[in-house]
């Protein structure tokens, strides 16, 4: 009996331990889960590192981005022509005078991009022809940008080449400008204004974030119209730049246009053979032209396969000294230009 009485407290203690332990563990796990949730929340809300770009007060032609094109034509009049593009907008061309040369990108009745080349245009706080060094007193050039678009955040990273030749500027109204620089003349050559959607669709800079990049369908494009528009714009832009640098204008050479078409046809491959290395290249172009030298006094070529439009391609050609020298060569008198979608081939000769 005494043994039984002594055993009762032990049994009670054991029962308390057995029943209380799960409750204690559950409470402990709940607190632990709460702590982990707080940690996860802190990780999610952790601010992004890196320098976020500062904006520049909007001014000049940048004010027209996003407005109705009707308001623009009230001041600038109707364009000389309208060119199709591969990027879901139409170029309205104002090329009456070199000092006022302008391309206005219009989509659904609104201005989404502007290419300013004329040195008489209001591109404040910048100026066409201003010294590159003067940019830094007006704006800070950033290598990294955070861009908000369609409720997503995109992180853009500019390469050294981008920073030297086409740095990006953010305005305080959410639009952007690309300064197109001529490093060899130490001047601002032109300025490209864009709204955020056009900046993203054209995919001009590297996107380092994992956010999916928006794209524009190009399945139903009239590529003949796009190619013709790019050809004419390239011809006009190059001549504006030559005249600005006191170099005589080039004539459009039908024979060179035909020759460039032959080059594309020679190296055009079917889609099913896309893995075969039969792509057009500078080496292949030179090899082809070597068989045609007897037909021309002097013949040189420039080739680009960048996936964008004429304004960007011409600016890119000026980023290499050898290419710039060809475009500005006083000995050349005529040019042939051929676009095949996003590929551009320019042939220059001293013949007319």
CSV table of C-alpha atoms in Angstrom, one decimal:
chain,number,residue,atom,x,y,z
A,1,UNK,CA,0.0,0.0,0.0
A,2,UNK,CA,2.8,2.4,0.9
A,3,UNK,CA,4.5,1.5,-2.4
A,4,UNK,CA,1.3,2.3,-4.3
A,5,UNK,CA,1.0,5.7,-2.6
A,6,UNK,CA,4.6,6.6,-3.3
A,7,UNK,CA,4.1,5.7,-7.0
A,8,UNK,CA,1.1,8.0,-7.5
A,9,UNK,CA,3.1,11.3,-7.6
A,10,UNK,CA,5.5,9.8,-10.1
A,11,UNK,CA,2.6,8.8,-12.4
A,12,UNK,CA,1.1,12.2,-12.1
A,13,UNK,CA,4.4,13.9,-13.0
A,14,UNK,CA,4.8,11.6,-16.0
A,15,UNK,CA,1.3,12.3,-17.2
A,16,UNK,CA,1.9,16.1,-17.0
A,17,UNK,CA,5.1,15.7,-19.0
A,18,UNK,CA,3.4,13.5,-21.7
A,19,UNK,CA,0.5,15.9,-22.2
A,20,UNK,CA,2.3,19.2,-21.7
A,21,UNK,CA,5.2,18.5,-24.0
A,22,UNK,CA,3.3,18.6,-27.4
A,23,UNK,CA,1.6,21.9,-26.3
A,24,UNK,CA,5.0,23.4,-25.4
A,25,UNK,CA,6.5,22.2,-28.7
A,26,UNK,CA,3.6,23.6,-30.6
A,27,UNK,CA,3.9,27.0,-29.0
A,28,UNK,CA,7.7,26.9,-29.6
A,29,UNK,CA,7.2,26.0,-33.3
A,30,UNK,CA,4.6,28.8,-33.6
A,31,UNK,CA,7.0,31.4,-32.2
A,32,UNK,CA,9.7,30.0,-34.5
A,33,UNK,CA,7.5,30.2,-37.5
A,34,UNK,CA,6.6,33.8,-36.7
A,35,UNK,CA,10.3,34.6,-36.4
A,36,UNK,CA,11.0,32.9,-39.7
A,37,UNK,CA,8.2,34.8,-41.3
A,38,UNK,CA,9.6,38.0,-40.0
A,39,UNK,CA,13.0,37.1,-41.5
A,40,UNK,CA,11.4,36.2,-44.8
A,41,UNK,CA,9.5,39.4,-44.8
A,42,UNK,CA,12.7,41.4,-44.2
A,43,UNK,CA,14.4,39.6,-47.1
A,44,UNK,CA,11.5,40.4,-49.4
A,45,UNK,CA,11.4,44.0,-48.4
A,46,UNK,CA,15.2,44.4,-48.5
A,47,UNK,CA,15.9,47.5,-50.5
A,48,UNK,CA,17.7,47.1,-53.8
A,49,UNK,CA,21.4,47.9,-53.8
A,50,UNK,CA,23.2,50.0,-56.4
A,51,UNK,CA,22.8,53.6,-57.6
A,52,UNK,CA,19.3,54.6,-58.7
A,53,UNK,CA,19.5,57.2,-61.5
A,54,UNK,CA,18.5,60.8,-60.8
A,55,UNK,CA,16.2,62.6,-63.2
A,56,UNK,CA,16.6,65.7,-65.2
A,57,UNK,CA,13.7,68.3,-65.4
A,58,UNK,CA,11.8,67.7,-68.7
A,59,UNK,CA,12.4,70.5,-71.3
A,60,UNK,CA,12.4,71.1,-75.0
A,61,UNK,CA,11.3,68.3,-77.4
A,62,UNK,CA,11.0,65.9,-74.5
A,63,UNK,CA,7.7,67.7,-73.6
A,64,UNK,CA,6.1,66.2,-76.7
A,65,UNK,CA,6.6,62.6,-75.7
A,66,UNK,CA,3.2,61.2,-74.8
A,67,UNK,CA,1.1,64.0,-76.3
A,68,UNK,CA,-1.3,64.0,-79.3
A,69,UNK,CA,0.5,64.3,-82.6
A,70,UNK,CA,-2.2,66.9,-83.6
A,71,UNK,CA,-0.7,69.3,-81.0
A,72,UNK,CA,2.7,68.7,-82.6
A,73,UNK,CA,1.6,69.4,-86.1
A,74,UNK,CA,0.0,72.6,-85.0
A,75,UNK,CA,3.5,73.9,-84.4
A,76,UNK,CA,5.6,72.0,-86.8
A,77,UNK,CA,3.2,71.3,-89.7
A,78,UNK,CA,2.7,68.1,-91.6
A,79,UNK,CA,5.6,65.8,-92.3
A,80,UNK,CA,7.2,65.3,-95.7
A,81,UNK,CA,6.4,61.6,-95.5
A,82,UNK,CA,5.6,58.8,-93.2
A,83,UNK,CA,7.8,55.7,-92.9
A,84,UNK,CA,6.8,52.3,-91.5
A,85,UNK,CA,9.0,50.7,-88.8
A,86,UNK,CA,9.5,47.3,-87.2
A,87,UNK,CA,8.5,48.7,-83.7
A,88,UNK,CA,4.8,49.3,-83.8
A,89,UNK,CA,5.1,53.0,-84.5
A,90,UNK,CA,5.3,55.1,-87.6
A,91,UNK,CA,8.1,57.6,-88.4
A,92,UNK,CA,6.9,61.1,-89.5
A,93,UNK,CA,9.8,62.7,-91.3
A,94,UNK,CA,10.6,66.4,-91.2
A,95,UNK,CA,13.6,66.8,-93.5
A,96,UNK,CA,13.0,70.1,-95.2
A,97,UNK,CA,16.2,71.7,-93.7
A,98,UNK,CA,19.3,70.1,-92.2
A,99,UNK,CA,19.1,72.4,-89.2
A,100,UNK,CA,15.6,71.3,-88.4
A,101,UNK,CA,15.9,67.6,-89.4
A,102,UNK,CA,13.5,65.6,-87.2
A,103,UNK,CA,11.8,62.2,-87.0
A,104,UNK,CA,8.7,61.8,-84.9
A,105,UNK,CA,7.5,58.3,-83.9
A,106,UNK,CA,3.7,58.1,-83.8
A,107,UNK,CA,1.6,55.3,-82.4
A,108,UNK,CA,-2.2,55.4,-82.0
A,109,UNK,CA,-2.2,59.2,-82.5
A,110,UNK,CA,0.4,59.9,-79.8
A,111,UNK,CA,4.1,60.6,-80.0
A,112,UNK,CA,6.2,57.8,-78.4
A,113,UNK,CA,9.7,58.7,-79.7
A,114,UNK,CA,11.5,61.6,-81.4
A,115,UNK,CA,14.8,61.6,-83.2
A,116,UNK,CA,16.4,65.1,-83.2
A,117,UNK,CA,19.3,65.7,-85.6
A,118,UNK,CA,19.0,69.3,-86.6
A,119,UNK,CA,21.2,71.7,-84.7
A,120,UNK,CA,18.4,74.4,-84.6
A,121,UNK,CA,16.0,72.2,-82.6
A,122,UNK,CA,15.1,72.9,-79.0
A,123,UNK,CA,16.6,69.9,-77.2
A,124,UNK,CA,17.2,71.8,-73.9
A,125,UNK,CA,18.8,71.3,-71.5
A,126,UNK,CA,21.2,69.9,-74.1
A,127,UNK,CA,22.1,71.2,-77.6
A,128,UNK,CA,23.0,69.4,-80.8
A,129,UNK,CA,26.7,70.1,-81.4
A,130,UNK,CA,27.5,70.9,-77.8
A,131,UNK,CA,30.8,69.6,-76.5
A,132,UNK,CA,30.6,66.2,-74.8
A,133,UNK,CA,32.4,67.6,-71.7
A,134,UNK,CA,29.6,70.1,-71.3
A,135,UNK,CA,27.0,67.3,-70.7
A,136,UNK,CA,28.4,66.7,-67.2
A,137,UNK,CA,27.4,70.2,-66.0
A,138,UNK,CA,23.9,69.5,-67.0
A,139,UNK,CA,23.3,65.8,-66.1
A,140,UNK,CA,25.0,62.9,-64.4
A,141,UNK,CA,25.5,59.8,-66.6
A,142,UNK,CA,24.6,56.6,-64.9
A,143,UNK,CA,25.6,53.1,-65.9
A,144,UNK,CA,22.6,51.5,-64.2
A,145,UNK,CA,18.9,52.3,-64.4
A,146,UNK,CA,15.8,51.0,-62.7
A,147,UNK,CA,12.8,51.3,-65.0
A,148,UNK,CA,9.2,50.8,-63.9
A,149,UNK,CA,7.0,49.4,-66.7
A,150,UNK,CA,3.7,47.5,-66.6
A,151,UNK,CA,4.0,47.1,-62.8
A,152,UNK,CA,7.4,45.4,-63.2
A,153,UNK,CA,10.8,46.8,-62.4
A,154,UNK,CA,13.5,46.3,-65.0
A,155,UNK,CA,17.2,46.8,-64.3
A,156,UNK,CA,19.2,48.1,-67.3
A,157,UNK,CA,23.0,48.1,-67.4
A,158,UNK,CA,24.9,50.3,-69.9
A,159,UNK,CA,28.2,48.9,-71.3
A,160,UNK,CA,31.3,51.0,-71.6
A,161,UNK,CA,30.4,51.4,-75.3
A,162,UNK,CA,26.9,52.6,-74.3
A,163,UNK,CA,28.3,55.1,-71.9
A,164,UNK,CA,30.8,56.5,-74.5
A,165,UNK,CA,28.5,56.6,-77.5
A,166,UNK,CA,24.8,56.6,-76.4
A,167,UNK,CA,24.3,57.2,-72.7
A,168,UNK,CA,20.8,57.2,-71.3
A,169,UNK,CA,19.1,60.2,-69.5
A,170,UNK,CA,15.9,59.9,-67.4
A,171,UNK,CA,13.5,62.9,-67.2
A,172,UNK,CA,11.3,63.7,-64.3
A,173,UNK,CA,8.1,63.0,-66.3
A,174,UNK,CA,9.0,59.3,-66.8
A,175,UNK,CA,10.4,59.6,-70.3
A,176,UNK,CA,14.0,59.1,-71.5
A,177,UNK,CA,16.6,60.5,-73.9
A,178,UNK,CA,19.5,58.8,-75.6
A,179,UNK,CA,22.4,61.2,-76.3
A,180,UNK,CA,24.0,60.1,-79.6
A,181,UNK,CA,27.7,61.1,-79.3
A,182,UNK,CA,30.4,61.7,-81.8
A,183,UNK,CA,33.5,61.0,-79.7
A,184,UNK,CA,35.9,61.8,-82.5
A,185,UNK,CA,34.4,65.3,-82.9
A,186,UNK,CA,33.7,65.6,-79.2
A,187,UNK,CA,30.1,66.6,-79.9
A,188,UNK,CA,26.5,65.6,-79.3
A,189,UNK,CA,25.5,64.4,-82.8
A,190,UNK,CA,21.8,63.8,-82.1
A,191,UNK,CA,19.2,63.0,-79.4
A,192,UNK,CA,16.6,60.2,-79.3
A,193,UNK,CA,13.6,60.7,-77.0
A,194,UNK,CA,11.5,57.7,-76.0
A,195,UNK,CA,8.6,56.8,-73.7
A,196,UNK,CA,9.2,53.9,-71.4
A,197,UNK,CA,7.4,51.3,-73.6
A,198,UNK,CA,9.5,52.2,-76.7
A,199,UNK,CA,12.7,52.1,-74.6
A,200,UNK,CA,11.8,48.5,-73.5
A,201,UNK,CA,10.5,47.2,-76.8
A,202,UNK,CA,13.5,48.3,-78.7
A,203,UNK,CA,15.8,46.5,-76.3
A,204,UNK,CA,18.7,48.9,-76.8
A,205,UNK,CA,20.5,48.2,-73.5
A,206,UNK,CA,21.2,45.0,-71.5
A,207,UNK,CA,18.5,44.0,-69.1
A,208,UNK,CA,20.2,42.4,-66.1
A,209,UNK,CA,17.1,41.7,-64.0
A,210,UNK,CA,15.2,38.5,-64.5
A,211,UNK,CA,12.0,40.3,-65.4
A,212,UNK,CA,10.7,39.0,-68.8
A,213,UNK,CA,11.4,41.6,-71.5
A,214,UNK,CA,8.3,42.8,-73.4
A,215,UNK,CA,8.4,42.2,-77.2
A,216,UNK,CA,6.5,43.5,-80.2
A,217,UNK,CA,5.2,41.0,-82.7
A,218,UNK,CA,6.8,41.4,-86.2
A,219,UNK,CA,5.0,38.5,-87.9
A,220,UNK,CA,2.6,40.6,-90.0
A,221,UNK,CA,5.0,43.5,-90.9
A,222,UNK,CA,5.3,44.8,-94.4
A,223,UNK,CA,9.1,44.4,-94.4
A,224,UNK,CA,9.5,45.9,-97.9
A,225,UNK,CA,8.0,49.1,-96.6
A,226,UNK,CA,10.1,49.0,-93.4
A,227,UNK,CA,13.3,48.3,-95.4
A,228,UNK,CA,12.5,51.2,-97.8
A,229,UNK,CA,11.9,53.6,-94.9
A,230,UNK,CA,15.2,52.6,-93.3
A,231,UNK,CA,17.1,53.0,-96.5
A,232,UNK,CA,15.8,56.5,-97.2
A,233,UNK,CA,16.3,57.6,-93.5
A,234,UNK,CA,19.9,56.3,-93.5
A,235,UNK,CA,20.6,58.1,-96.8
A,236,UNK,CA,19.2,61.4,-95.4
A,237,UNK,CA,20.8,61.2,-92.0
A,238,UNK,CA,24.3,60.4,-93.4
A,239,UNK,CA,24.1,63.4,-95.8
A,240,UNK,CA,23.0,65.8,-93.0
A,241,UNK,CA,26.0,64.7,-91.0
A,242,UNK,CA,28.3,65.0,-94.0
A,243,UNK,CA,27.1,68.5,-94.8
A,244,UNK,CA,27.4,69.5,-91.1
A,245,UNK,CA,31.1,68.4,-91.3
A,246,UNK,CA,31.7,70.4,-94.5
A,247,UNK,CA,31.7,67.2,-96.6
A,248,UNK,CA,29.8,67.0,-100.0
A,249,UNK,CA,26.6,65.0,-100.0
A,250,UNK,CA,26.4,61.6,-101.5
A,251,UNK,CA,24.2,60.6,-104.4
A,252,UNK,CA,22.1,57.4,-104.2
A,253,UNK,CA,23.6,54.9,-106.6
A,254,UNK,CA,21.1,52.4,-108.2
A,255,UNK,CA,24.0,50.2,-109.3
A,256,UNK,CA,25.3,49.9,-105.7
A,257,UNK,CA,21.8,49.2,-104.5
A,258,UNK,CA,21.5,46.4,-106.9
A,259,UNK,CA,25.0,45.1,-105.9
A,260,UNK,CA,24.0,45.1,-102.2
A,261,UNK,CA,20.9,43.1,-103.1
A,262,UNK,CA,23.1,40.5,-104.9
A,263,UNK,CA,25.3,40.2,-101.8
A,264,UNK,CA,22.3,39.5,-99.5
A,265,UNK,CA,20.9,37.0,-102.1
A,266,UNK,CA,24.3,35.3,-102.3
A,267,UNK,CA,24.4,34.6,-98.5
A,268,UNK,CA,20.7,34.4,-97.7
A,269,UNK,CA,20.0,31.0,-96.0
A,270,UNK,CA,16.7,29.2,-95.5
A,271,UNK,CA,15.4,29.1,-92.0
A,272,UNK,CA,15.7,25.3,-91.8
A,273,UNK,CA,19.5,25.7,-92.3
A,274,UNK,CA,19.8,28.3,-89.5
A,275,UNK,CA,22.5,26.2,-87.8
A,276,UNK,CA,24.7,26.3,-90.8
A,277,UNK,CA,27.3,29.1,-90.7
A,278,UNK,CA,26.2,30.8,-93.9
A,279,UNK,CA,25.6,34.2,-92.4
A,280,UNK,CA,26.6,37.4,-94.0
A,281,UNK,CA,29.8,38.9,-92.6
A,282,UNK,CA,32.3,41.6,-93.4
A,283,UNK,CA,34.8,39.0,-94.6
A,284,UNK,CA,32.2,37.5,-97.0
A,285,UNK,CA,31.2,40.9,-98.2
A,286,UNK,CA,34.9,41.8,-98.9
A,287,UNK,CA,35.4,38.6,-100.8
A,288,UNK,CA,32.3,39.2,-102.9
A,289,UNK,CA,33.3,42.8,-103.7
A,290,UNK,CA,36.8,41.8,-104.7
A,291,UNK,CA,35.3,40.3,-107.8
A,292,UNK,CA,33.6,43.6,-108.6
A,293,UNK,CA,36.4,46.0,-108.2
A,294,UNK,CA,36.9,46.4,-111.9
A,295,UNK,CA,33.5,48.0,-112.2
A,296,UNK,CA,34.2,50.7,-109.7
A,297,UNK,CA,37.2,53.0,-109.1
A,298,UNK,CA,37.0,52.6,-105.3
A,299,UNK,CA,34.5,50.5,-103.4
A,300,UNK,CA,34.1,50.1,-99.6
A,301,UNK,CA,31.4,48.6,-97.4
A,302,UNK,CA,29.8,49.0,-94.0
A,303,UNK,CA,27.7,46.2,-92.5
A,304,UNK,CA,25.5,46.1,-89.4
A,305,UNK,CA,23.2,43.5,-88.0
A,306,UNK,CA,21.9,45.3,-84.9
A,307,UNK,CA,18.3,44.7,-84.2
A,308,UNK,CA,17.0,48.3,-84.3
A,309,UNK,CA,16.2,51.1,-86.7
A,310,UNK,CA,18.2,53.4,-89.0
A,311,UNK,CA,18.7,56.2,-86.4
A,312,UNK,CA,20.5,53.7,-84.1
A,313,UNK,CA,22.5,52.1,-86.8
A,314,UNK,CA,23.9,55.3,-88.1
A,315,UNK,CA,24.8,56.4,-84.6
A,316,UNK,CA,26.5,53.0,-84.0
A,317,UNK,CA,28.5,53.4,-87.2
A,318,UNK,CA,30.0,56.6,-85.9
A,319,UNK,CA,31.2,54.8,-82.7
A,320,UNK,CA,34.1,53.2,-84.6
A,321,UNK,CA,36.7,55.5,-86.1
A,322,UNK,CA,37.3,53.4,-89.2
A,323,UNK,CA,33.6,53.4,-90.0
A,324,UNK,CA,33.2,57.1,-89.3
A,325,UNK,CA,36.1,57.8,-91.6
A,326,UNK,CA,34.4,55.9,-94.4
A,327,UNK,CA,31.1,57.8,-94.0
A,328,UNK,CA,32.9,61.1,-93.9
A,329,UNK,CA,35.4,60.3,-96.7
A,330,UNK,CA,35.4,63.3,-99.1
A,331,UNK,CA,36.5,61.0,-102.0
A,332,UNK,CA,33.2,59.0,-102.0
A,333,UNK,CA,30.6,60.5,-104.2
A,334,UNK,CA,27.8,57.9,-104.1
A,335,UNK,CA,26.3,55.3,-101.9
A,336,UNK,CA,24.1,52.2,-102.1
A,337,UNK,CA,22.0,51.2,-99.1
A,338,UNK,CA,20.1,47.9,-98.6
A,339,UNK,CA,18.2,46.7,-95.6
A,340,UNK,CA,17.0,43.2,-95.0
A,341,UNK,CA,14.9,43.4,-91.9
A,342,UNK,CA,17.5,44.3,-89.2
A,343,UNK,CA,20.6,43.9,-91.4
A,344,UNK,CA,22.0,46.9,-93.1
A,345,UNK,CA,24.6,47.0,-95.9
A,346,UNK,CA,26.1,50.3,-97.2
A,347,UNK,CA,28.4,50.4,-100.2
A,348,UNK,CA,30.4,53.6,-101.0
A,349,UNK,CA,32.3,54.5,-104.1
A,350,UNK,CA,34.1,57.4,-105.7
A,351,UNK,CA,32.0,56.9,-108.8
A,352,UNK,CA,28.7,58.6,-109.5
